[in-house]
mmCIF file of C-alpha atoms in Angstrom:
data_model
loop_
_atom_site.group_PDB
_atom_site.id
_atom_site.type_symbol
_atom_site.label_atom_id
_atom_site.label_comp_id
_atom_site.label_asym_id
_atom_site.label_seq_id
_atom_site.Cartn_x
_atom_site.Cartn_y
_atom_site.Cartn_z
ATOM 1 C CA UNK A 1 -0.217 0.234 0.050
ATOM 2 C CA UNK A 2 3.094 1.900 0.927
ATOM 3 C CA UNK A 3 3.975 1.187 -2.117
ATOM 4 C CA UNK A 4 1.375 2.241 -4.849
ATOM 5 C CA UNK A 5 1.035 5.756 -2.877
ATOM 6 C CA UNK A 6 4.748 7.306 -3.737
ATOM 7 C CA UNK A 7 3.921 5.819 -7.173
ATOM 8 C CA UNK A 8 1.201 8.259 -7.166
ATOM 9 C CA UNK A 9 3.174 11.478 -5.911
ATOM 10 C CA UNK A 10 5.480 10.539 -8.427
ATOM 11 C CA UNK A 11 3.194 10.942 -11.053
ATOM 12 C CA UNK A 12 1.793 14.015 -10.224
ATOM 13 C CA UNK A 13 5.327 16.086 -9.618
ATOM 14 C CA UNK A 14 5.858 16.952 -12.668
ATOM 15 C CA UNK A 15 1.936 18.077 -12.977
ATOM 16 C CA UNK A 16 2.497 19.698 -10.148
ATOM 17 C CA UNK A 17 5.887 21.194 -11.191
ATOM 18 C CA UNK A 18 4.011 22.688 -14.772
ATOM 19 C CA UNK A 19 1.677 24.226 -12.739
ATOM 20 C CA UNK A 20 3.740 25.946 -10.595
ATOM 21 C CA UNK A 21 6.189 26.886 -13.938
ATOM 22 C CA UNK A 22 2.710 28.257 -15.794
ATOM 23 C CA UNK A 23 1.645 30.410 -12.555
ATOM 24 C CA UNK A 24 5.447 31.985 -11.707
ATOM 25 C CA UNK A 25 5.435 32.414 -16.054
ATOM 26 C CA UNK A 26 1.532 34.953 -15.403
ATOM 27 C CA UNK A 27 2.648 36.227 -11.995
ATOM 28 C CA UNK A 28 1.731 40.327 -11.765
ATOM 29 C CA UNK A 29 4.843 42.654 -10.511
ATOM 30 C CA UNK A 30 4.249 45.785 -8.517
ATOM 31 C CA UNK A 31 6.239 47.336 -11.437
ATOM 32 C CA UNK A 32 3.643 45.365 -13.449
ATOM 33 C CA UNK A 33 0.713 46.801 -11.806
ATOM 34 C CA UNK A 34 2.635 50.416 -11.644
ATOM 35 C CA UNK A 35 3.120 50.497 -15.208
ATOM 36 C CA UNK A 36 -0.621 50.295 -15.776
ATOM 37 C CA UNK A 37 -2.235 52.037 -13.726
ATOM 38 C CA UNK A 38 0.325 55.069 -15.167
ATOM 39 C CA UNK A 39 -1.012 53.641 -18.798
ATOM 40 C CA UNK A 40 -4.163 53.418 -17.750
ATOM 41 C CA UNK A 41 -4.218 57.327 -15.843
ATOM 42 C CA UNK A 42 -2.426 59.089 -18.679
ATOM 43 C CA UNK A 43 -5.215 57.504 -21.737
ATOM 44 C CA UNK A 44 -7.949 59.122 -19.448
ATOM 45 C CA UNK A 45 -5.976 62.587 -19.050
ATOM 46 C CA UNK A 46 -5.162 62.543 -23.220
ATOM 47 C CA UNK A 47 -8.674 60.990 -23.057
ATOM 48 C CA UNK A 48 -9.989 64.732 -21.972
ATOM 49 C CA UNK A 49 -7.729 66.478 -23.938
ATOM 50 C CA UNK A 50 -8.701 65.151 -26.609
ATOM 51 C CA UNK A 51 -11.787 66.234 -26.334
ATOM 52 C CA UNK A 52 -11.169 69.515 -25.746
ATOM 53 C CA UNK A 53 -9.182 70.156 -29.038
ATOM 54 C CA UNK A 54 -10.145 67.624 -31.480
ATOM 55 C CA UNK A 55 -10.906 70.171 -34.008
ATOM 56 C CA UNK A 56 -7.411 70.759 -33.768
ATOM 57 C CA UNK A 57 -6.466 67.884 -34.526
ATOM 58 C CA UNK A 58 -8.749 67.266 -37.206
ATOM 59 C CA UNK A 59 -8.335 70.517 -38.806
ATOM 60 C CA UNK A 60 -4.682 69.538 -38.694
ATOM 61 C CA UNK A 61 -5.188 65.875 -40.127
ATOM 62 C CA UNK A 62 -7.653 68.273 -43.129
ATOM 63 C CA UNK A 63 -4.338 69.965 -44.030
ATOM 64 C CA UNK A 64 -2.408 67.088 -44.467
ATOM 65 C CA UNK A 65 -4.419 66.084 -47.318
ATOM 66 C CA UNK A 66 -5.078 69.310 -48.321
ATOM 67 C CA UNK A 67 -1.082 69.798 -49.436
ATOM 68 C CA UNK A 68 -1.203 66.129 -50.473
ATOM 69 C CA UNK A 69 -3.738 67.312 -52.835
ATOM 70 C CA UNK A 70 -2.119 70.816 -53.741
ATOM 71 C CA UNK A 71 1.759 68.353 -54.522
ATOM 72 C CA UNK A 72 -0.383 65.528 -56.182
ATOM 73 C CA UNK A 73 -1.946 68.695 -58.558
ATOM 74 C CA UNK A 74 0.827 70.616 -59.868
ATOM 75 C CA UNK A 75 1.722 67.222 -60.582
ATOM 76 C CA UNK A 76 -0.218 67.691 -64.388
ATOM 77 C CA UNK A 77 1.136 71.280 -64.648
ATOM 78 C CA UNK A 78 4.120 70.318 -64.792
ATOM 79 C CA UNK A 79 6.763 69.910 -68.179
ATOM 80 C CA UNK A 80 9.848 68.018 -67.994
ATOM 81 C CA UNK A 81 12.947 69.989 -69.031
ATOM 82 C CA UNK A 82 16.837 69.981 -68.241
ATOM 83 C CA UNK A 83 18.341 69.945 -64.744
ATOM 84 C CA UNK A 84 19.118 74.094 -63.748
ATOM 85 C CA UNK A 85 22.548 74.364 -62.327
ATOM 86 C CA UNK A 86 22.884 73.681 -58.727
ATOM 87 C CA UNK A 87 26.010 74.946 -57.363
ATOM 88 C CA UNK A 88 24.552 71.591 -54.807
ATOM 89 C CA UNK A 89 24.653 69.313 -57.562
ATOM 90 C CA UNK A 90 28.055 70.401 -58.328
ATOM 91 C CA UNK A 91 30.020 70.162 -54.580
ATOM 92 C CA UNK A 92 28.349 67.117 -53.799
ATOM 93 C CA UNK A 93 28.143 63.787 -56.444
ATOM 94 C CA UNK A 94 25.274 62.137 -57.377
ATOM 95 C CA UNK A 95 24.327 58.900 -55.174
ATOM 96 C CA UNK A 96 22.491 57.233 -57.785
ATOM 97 C CA UNK A 97 18.962 56.309 -58.882
ATOM 98 C CA UNK A 98 19.261 52.996 -56.532
ATOM 99 C CA UNK A 99 20.804 54.072 -54.077
ATOM 100 C CA UNK A 100 17.752 56.947 -53.186
ATOM 101 C CA UNK A 101 16.558 54.946 -50.777
ATOM 102 C CA UNK A 102 19.442 56.094 -48.331
ATOM 103 C CA UNK A 103 17.411 59.961 -48.016
ATOM 104 C CA UNK A 104 13.773 58.040 -46.857
ATOM 105 C CA UNK A 105 15.304 55.702 -44.475
ATOM 106 C CA UNK A 106 17.384 58.775 -42.720
ATOM 107 C CA UNK A 107 13.279 60.405 -42.971
ATOM 108 C CA UNK A 108 11.604 57.371 -41.578
ATOM 109 C CA UNK A 109 13.905 57.369 -38.623
ATOM 110 C CA UNK A 110 13.796 60.818 -37.496
ATOM 111 C CA UNK A 111 9.546 60.710 -37.822
ATOM 112 C CA UNK A 112 9.311 57.426 -35.989
ATOM 113 C CA UNK A 113 11.768 57.834 -33.819
ATOM 114 C CA UNK A 114 9.458 61.391 -33.473
ATOM 115 C CA UNK A 115 6.153 60.012 -33.310
ATOM 116 C CA UNK A 116 7.746 57.611 -30.671
ATOM 117 C CA UNK A 117 8.376 60.338 -28.274
ATOM 118 C CA UNK A 118 5.722 62.060 -28.193
ATOM 119 C CA UNK A 119 4.048 58.888 -27.062
ATOM 120 C CA UNK A 120 6.235 58.109 -24.056
ATOM 121 C CA UNK A 121 3.785 59.793 -21.536
ATOM 122 C CA UNK A 122 2.114 56.525 -21.369
ATOM 123 C CA UNK A 123 4.976 54.675 -20.160
ATOM 124 C CA UNK A 124 7.809 56.799 -18.700
ATOM 125 C CA UNK A 125 7.110 57.893 -15.111
ATOM 126 C CA UNK A 126 9.077 60.892 -16.210
ATOM 127 C CA UNK A 127 7.512 63.248 -18.735
ATOM 128 C CA UNK A 128 7.307 66.757 -19.858
ATOM 129 C CA UNK A 129 4.373 66.789 -21.826
ATOM 130 C CA UNK A 130 1.234 65.824 -23.122
ATOM 131 C CA UNK A 131 0.704 64.069 -26.198
ATOM 132 C CA UNK A 132 -2.139 65.826 -27.525
ATOM 133 C CA UNK A 133 -1.225 69.104 -26.828
ATOM 134 C CA UNK A 134 2.426 68.986 -28.947
ATOM 135 C CA UNK A 135 0.436 67.349 -31.442
ATOM 136 C CA UNK A 136 -2.029 70.247 -31.523
ATOM 137 C CA UNK A 137 1.631 72.251 -31.698
ATOM 138 C CA UNK A 138 3.041 70.254 -33.523
ATOM 139 C CA UNK A 139 0.326 70.584 -36.533
ATOM 140 C CA UNK A 140 -0.251 74.398 -36.108
ATOM 141 C CA UNK A 141 3.464 74.585 -37.117
ATOM 142 C CA UNK A 142 3.533 71.940 -39.835
ATOM 143 C CA UNK A 143 0.433 73.625 -41.359
ATOM 144 C CA UNK A 144 1.298 76.922 -41.730
ATOM 145 C CA UNK A 145 5.048 75.265 -43.642
ATOM 146 C CA UNK A 146 2.875 73.637 -45.409
ATOM 147 C CA UNK A 147 0.441 76.201 -46.308
ATOM 148 C CA UNK A 148 2.742 79.376 -47.029
ATOM 149 C CA UNK A 149 5.368 75.691 -49.454
ATOM 150 C CA UNK A 150 1.602 75.561 -51.839
ATOM 151 C CA UNK A 151 2.226 78.726 -52.363
ATOM 152 C CA UNK A 152 5.525 78.371 -53.975
ATOM 153 C CA UNK A 153 5.187 75.904 -56.218
ATOM 154 C CA UNK A 154 2.335 76.818 -57.317
ATOM 155 C CA UNK A 155 4.292 80.492 -58.308
ATOM 156 C CA UNK A 156 7.315 79.042 -60.218
ATOM 157 C CA UNK A 157 7.113 75.114 -61.576
ATOM 158 C CA UNK A 158 10.781 74.120 -62.040
ATOM 159 C CA UNK A 159 11.935 71.225 -64.054
ATOM 160 C CA UNK A 160 11.838 68.627 -62.054
ATOM 161 C CA UNK A 161 16.210 67.220 -60.857
ATOM 162 C CA UNK A 162 14.748 64.292 -59.811
ATOM 163 C CA UNK A 163 15.252 60.588 -62.389
ATOM 164 C CA UNK A 164 11.851 60.360 -63.270
ATOM 165 C CA UNK A 165 10.969 63.728 -63.248
ATOM 166 C CA UNK A 166 13.570 63.695 -66.320
ATOM 167 C CA UNK A 167 12.571 63.687 -69.728
ATOM 168 C CA UNK A 168 12.120 60.334 -70.947
ATOM 169 C CA UNK A 169 10.847 60.157 -67.737
ATOM 170 C CA UNK A 170 6.381 58.015 -67.920
ATOM 171 C CA UNK A 171 5.987 59.565 -65.222
ATOM 172 C CA UNK A 172 7.372 62.868 -65.818
ATOM 173 C CA UNK A 173 3.648 64.021 -67.107
ATOM 174 C CA UNK A 174 0.583 63.221 -65.129
ATOM 175 C CA UNK A 175 -2.426 62.621 -68.539
ATOM 176 C CA UNK A 176 -5.367 64.152 -68.088
ATOM 177 C CA UNK A 177 -7.483 63.355 -64.729
ATOM 178 C CA UNK A 178 -10.683 61.377 -66.085
ATOM 179 C CA UNK A 179 -13.240 62.167 -63.186
ATOM 180 C CA UNK A 180 -12.606 63.634 -59.969
ATOM 181 C CA UNK A 181 -12.631 61.539 -58.009
ATOM 182 C CA UNK A 182 -9.414 59.883 -59.991
ATOM 183 C CA UNK A 183 -7.197 63.123 -58.616
ATOM 184 C CA UNK A 184 -8.985 63.436 -55.051
ATOM 185 C CA UNK A 185 -7.152 59.707 -54.088
ATOM 186 C CA UNK A 186 -4.280 61.030 -54.842
ATOM 187 C CA UNK A 187 -2.752 56.984 -55.255
ATOM 188 C CA UNK A 188 -1.390 57.436 -52.626
ATOM 189 C CA UNK A 189 1.765 56.442 -51.403
ATOM 190 C CA UNK A 190 3.063 56.260 -55.346
ATOM 191 C CA UNK A 191 1.634 59.353 -56.327
ATOM 192 C CA UNK A 192 3.476 60.808 -53.360
ATOM 193 C CA UNK A 193 6.925 59.735 -52.963
ATOM 194 C CA UNK A 194 6.593 60.422 -57.498
ATOM 195 C CA UNK A 195 5.272 63.192 -58.028
ATOM 196 C CA UNK A 196 6.417 66.264 -59.427
ATOM 197 C CA UNK A 197 7.155 70.128 -60.033
ATOM 198 C CA UNK A 198 6.126 70.907 -55.466
ATOM 199 C CA UNK A 199 9.838 71.423 -55.081
ATOM 200 C CA UNK A 200 9.964 75.211 -53.628
ATOM 201 C CA UNK A 201 10.149 73.883 -50.622
ATOM 202 C CA UNK A 202 11.432 70.792 -49.518
ATOM 203 C CA UNK A 203 8.240 68.366 -47.853
ATOM 204 C CA UNK A 204 11.084 66.063 -45.975
ATOM 205 C CA UNK A 205 12.858 69.337 -44.776
ATOM 206 C CA UNK A 206 9.524 70.883 -43.160
ATOM 207 C CA UNK A 207 8.922 67.854 -40.970
ATOM 208 C CA UNK A 208 12.243 67.032 -40.168
ATOM 209 C CA UNK A 209 12.856 70.971 -39.378
ATOM 210 C CA UNK A 210 9.625 70.918 -37.142
ATOM 211 C CA UNK A 211 10.425 67.680 -35.054
ATOM 212 C CA UNK A 212 13.787 69.153 -34.218
ATOM 213 C CA UNK A 213 13.177 72.458 -33.192
ATOM 214 C CA UNK A 214 10.255 70.356 -30.703
ATOM 215 C CA UNK A 215 12.408 68.266 -29.562
ATOM 216 C CA UNK A 216 15.579 71.282 -29.021
ATOM 217 C CA UNK A 217 12.020 72.684 -26.128
ATOM 218 C CA UNK A 218 10.656 70.193 -25.153
ATOM 219 C CA UNK A 219 12.978 66.846 -24.921
ATOM 220 C CA UNK A 220 15.071 66.390 -21.781
ATOM 221 C CA UNK A 221 17.239 64.830 -23.469
ATOM 222 C CA UNK A 222 20.608 66.749 -24.544
ATOM 223 C CA UNK A 223 23.025 64.635 -26.623
ATOM 224 C CA UNK A 224 19.508 63.501 -28.494
ATOM 225 C CA UNK A 225 18.617 67.487 -29.130
ATOM 226 C CA UNK A 226 22.417 67.964 -30.876
ATOM 227 C CA UNK A 227 21.583 64.552 -32.636
ATOM 228 C CA UNK A 228 18.924 65.941 -34.200
ATOM 229 C CA UNK A 229 20.201 69.303 -35.395
ATOM 230 C CA UNK A 230 23.050 66.468 -36.948
ATOM 231 C CA UNK A 231 20.840 64.966 -38.880
ATOM 232 C CA UNK A 232 19.237 67.131 -40.704
ATOM 233 C CA UNK A 233 21.511 68.954 -41.778
ATOM 234 C CA UNK A 234 22.513 65.254 -43.456
ATOM 235 C CA UNK A 235 19.325 65.220 -44.333
ATOM 236 C CA UNK A 236 19.360 67.725 -46.492
ATOM 237 C CA UNK A 237 22.900 67.035 -47.773
ATOM 238 C CA UNK A 238 20.855 63.116 -49.166
ATOM 239 C CA UNK A 239 18.239 65.411 -50.042
ATOM 240 C CA UNK A 240 20.252 67.415 -52.670
ATOM 241 C CA UNK A 241 22.391 64.659 -53.782
ATOM 242 C CA UNK A 242 20.045 62.151 -54.142
ATOM 243 C CA UNK A 243 18.762 64.928 -56.652
ATOM 244 C CA UNK A 244 15.124 65.446 -55.319
ATOM 245 C CA UNK A 245 15.510 68.697 -54.379
ATOM 246 C CA UNK A 246 17.462 71.905 -56.014
ATOM 247 C CA UNK A 247 19.413 73.208 -53.402
ATOM 248 C CA UNK A 248 16.541 76.364 -53.136
ATOM 249 C CA UNK A 249 14.390 74.144 -52.105
ATOM 250 C CA UNK A 250 16.453 73.326 -49.106
ATOM 251 C CA UNK A 251 17.612 76.927 -47.655
ATOM 252 C CA UNK A 252 14.771 78.398 -48.412
ATOM 253 C CA UNK A 253 12.889 75.873 -46.075
ATOM 254 C CA UNK A 254 15.915 75.936 -43.381
ATOM 255 C CA UNK A 255 15.252 79.749 -42.642
ATOM 256 C CA UNK A 256 11.634 79.774 -43.482
ATOM 257 C CA UNK A 257 10.509 76.963 -41.103
ATOM 258 C CA UNK A 258 13.067 78.435 -38.265
ATOM 259 C CA UNK A 259 11.118 81.614 -38.507
ATOM 260 C CA UNK A 260 8.119 79.864 -38.524
ATOM 261 C CA UNK A 261 8.362 78.468 -35.442
ATOM 262 C CA UNK A 262 9.511 81.968 -33.848
ATOM 263 C CA UNK A 263 6.400 82.919 -34.464
ATOM 264 C CA UNK A 264 4.064 80.746 -34.220
ATOM 265 C CA UNK A 265 5.484 79.817 -31.115
ATOM 266 C CA UNK A 266 4.811 82.680 -30.028
ATOM 267 C CA UNK A 267 1.492 83.715 -30.748
ATOM 268 C CA UNK A 268 0.199 79.679 -29.134
ATOM 269 C CA UNK A 269 -0.234 79.525 -24.958
ATOM 270 C CA UNK A 270 2.577 77.954 -23.421
ATOM 271 C CA UNK A 271 2.636 73.809 -22.162
ATOM 272 C CA UNK A 272 2.262 73.053 -18.966
ATOM 273 C CA UNK A 273 5.458 71.929 -17.988
ATOM 274 C CA UNK A 274 4.361 68.700 -16.362
ATOM 275 C CA UNK A 275 7.845 67.475 -15.122
ATOM 276 C CA UNK A 276 7.221 69.184 -11.401
ATOM 277 C CA UNK A 277 5.032 67.425 -10.618
ATOM 278 C CA UNK A 278 2.399 70.398 -10.749
ATOM 279 C CA UNK A 279 0.892 68.950 -14.126
ATOM 280 C CA UNK A 280 -2.611 68.638 -13.454
ATOM 281 C CA UNK A 281 -3.055 72.887 -11.326
ATOM 282 C CA UNK A 282 -1.673 73.951 -14.657
ATOM 283 C CA UNK A 283 -3.427 71.407 -16.958
ATOM 284 C CA UNK A 284 -5.916 73.639 -19.341
ATOM 285 C CA UNK A 285 -9.755 73.504 -17.570
ATOM 286 C CA UNK A 286 -12.270 71.577 -20.080
ATOM 287 C CA UNK A 287 -15.480 73.827 -20.301
ATOM 288 C CA UNK A 288 -16.753 71.274 -17.601
ATOM 289 C CA UNK A 289 -14.529 72.833 -15.058
ATOM 290 C CA UNK A 290 -14.624 75.592 -16.496
ATOM 291 C CA UNK A 291 -18.358 76.555 -16.040
ATOM 292 C CA UNK A 292 -17.932 75.111 -12.086
ATOM 293 C CA UNK A 293 -15.071 77.454 -11.626
ATOM 294 C CA UNK A 294 -16.711 80.969 -12.733
ATOM 295 C CA UNK A 295 -20.037 80.062 -10.523
ATOM 296 C CA UNK A 296 -17.747 79.607 -7.627
ATOM 297 C CA UNK A 297 -15.764 82.517 -8.527
ATOM 298 C CA UNK A 298 -18.664 84.342 -9.057
ATOM 299 C CA UNK A 299 -20.200 82.549 -5.620
ATOM 300 C CA UNK A 300 -16.678 84.479 -3.836
ATOM 301 C CA UNK A 301 -17.458 87.748 -5.289
ATOM 302 C CA UNK A 302 -20.788 87.565 -3.532
ATOM 303 C CA UNK A 303 -19.583 86.454 -0.561
ATOM 304 C CA UNK A 304 -17.498 89.568 -0.561
ATOM 305 C CA UNK A 305 -14.290 87.217 -1.334
ATOM 306 C CA UNK A 306 -12.745 88.447 -4.061
ATOM 307 C CA UNK A 307 -8.832 86.860 -3.046
ATOM 308 C CA UNK A 308 -8.424 83.384 -4.048
ATOM 309 C CA UNK A 309 -6.718 82.248 -0.849
ATOM 310 C CA UNK A 310 -3.919 80.291 -3.412
ATOM 311 C CA UNK A 311 -3.264 83.340 -5.146
ATOM 312 C CA UNK A 312 -2.752 85.195 -1.673
ATOM 313 C CA UNK A 313 0.518 86.338 -0.665
ATOM 314 C CA UNK A 314 1.852 86.992 2.707
ATOM 315 C CA UNK A 315 1.430 90.108 3.872
ATOM 316 C CA UNK A 316 3.772 92.524 7.308
ATOM 317 C CA UNK A 317 1.399 94.444 9.316
ATOM 318 C CA UNK A 318 3.986 98.081 10.338
ATOM 319 C CA UNK A 319 2.358 100.032 12.647
ATOM 320 C CA UNK A 320 -1.150 99.198 12.135
ATOM 321 C CA UNK A 321 -1.356 98.755 8.006
ATOM 322 C CA UNK A 322 -0.793 95.785 5.625
ATOM 323 C CA UNK A 323 2.010 96.620 3.786
ATOM 324 C CA UNK A 324 2.833 94.695 0.712
ATOM 325 C CA UNK A 325 5.575 94.456 -2.557
ATOM 326 C CA UNK A 326 4.070 94.045 -5.960
ATOM 327 C CA UNK A 327 6.622 90.533 -5.866
ATOM 328 C CA UNK A 328 5.242 89.891 -2.287
ATOM 329 C CA UNK A 329 8.570 90.860 -1.028
ATOM 330 C CA UNK A 330 8.772 92.561 2.761
ATOM 331 C CA UNK A 331 11.433 95.011 1.742
ATOM 332 C CA UNK A 332 10.243 98.501 3.598
ATOM 333 C CA UNK A 333 13.231 99.756 5.135
ATOM 334 C CA UNK A 334 11.562 102.170 7.452
ATOM 335 C CA UNK A 335 10.179 99.247 9.141
ATOM 336 C CA UNK A 336 13.790 98.142 9.634
ATOM 337 C CA UNK A 337 14.544 101.462 11.328
ATOM 338 C CA UNK A 338 11.583 101.131 13.923
ATOM 339 C CA UNK A 339 9.946 104.285 12.641
#
């Protein structure tokens, strides 16, 4: 009888080991719980911000489509011709048609890296930005720059230097569209990659510089900021060496985008800084919260209390009088001298 029991126990040992291994594999640590709570809290915060700012996000995305539609439209007006004389073409060796992917690869890495950085508040504990608010700002920079770009490349159509835009290429000119739908669909993404005529100024440099300038202001890693500027310079040289743009297209992009970001950034309200841990106090109020706050302020005024307790400054009483300066710092020389 004892031998039978021992064999049963031996047969059950592998099953117990498998169950123990399975439970350890699905064990949730305290750090995982904290991460999940952080993600849920960030999602709730960003949803509230998106509810208040969805019009700006939607308008920015619609303008991206309009920009693509304008670039597609100018392709119908493009007339191939001899490549214009360009200083960058003399100074930089031509990469060749088979190496045109290099500049696109660099741009794709910049684009994806920036997108991932804007979503880091969902995972990282230390954060400085709100994803929705930073994209509202970025879209404003992009839309303003792209609006100027549309004006410039429709004002003057230059013969494209890219290989598929030169004389003899079947893609250099587009046949007359058979329907309006053909124009509206813009043949994405092939129509964007193999476009012609939208030269001044470079769209790739618009995105690159906007991303670099945004991280320069709101990023925290100094090395990444310096690396971003280096990549922007390398991207400029690769675009010219790939013969995708003339040098003037890149040069105009550099000073135009910087000026656009500089002036629009001053017009937009400053983003709340989350690095000091007081982000909830600086978070923009929703319409409902704003109405509640207005009612509370009205109620305080009716009761004769016109001072917000959170905004009260320290006051000193000297000779029965309350004195304070404009900065809340008490520097009464008479009181110090006992007068």
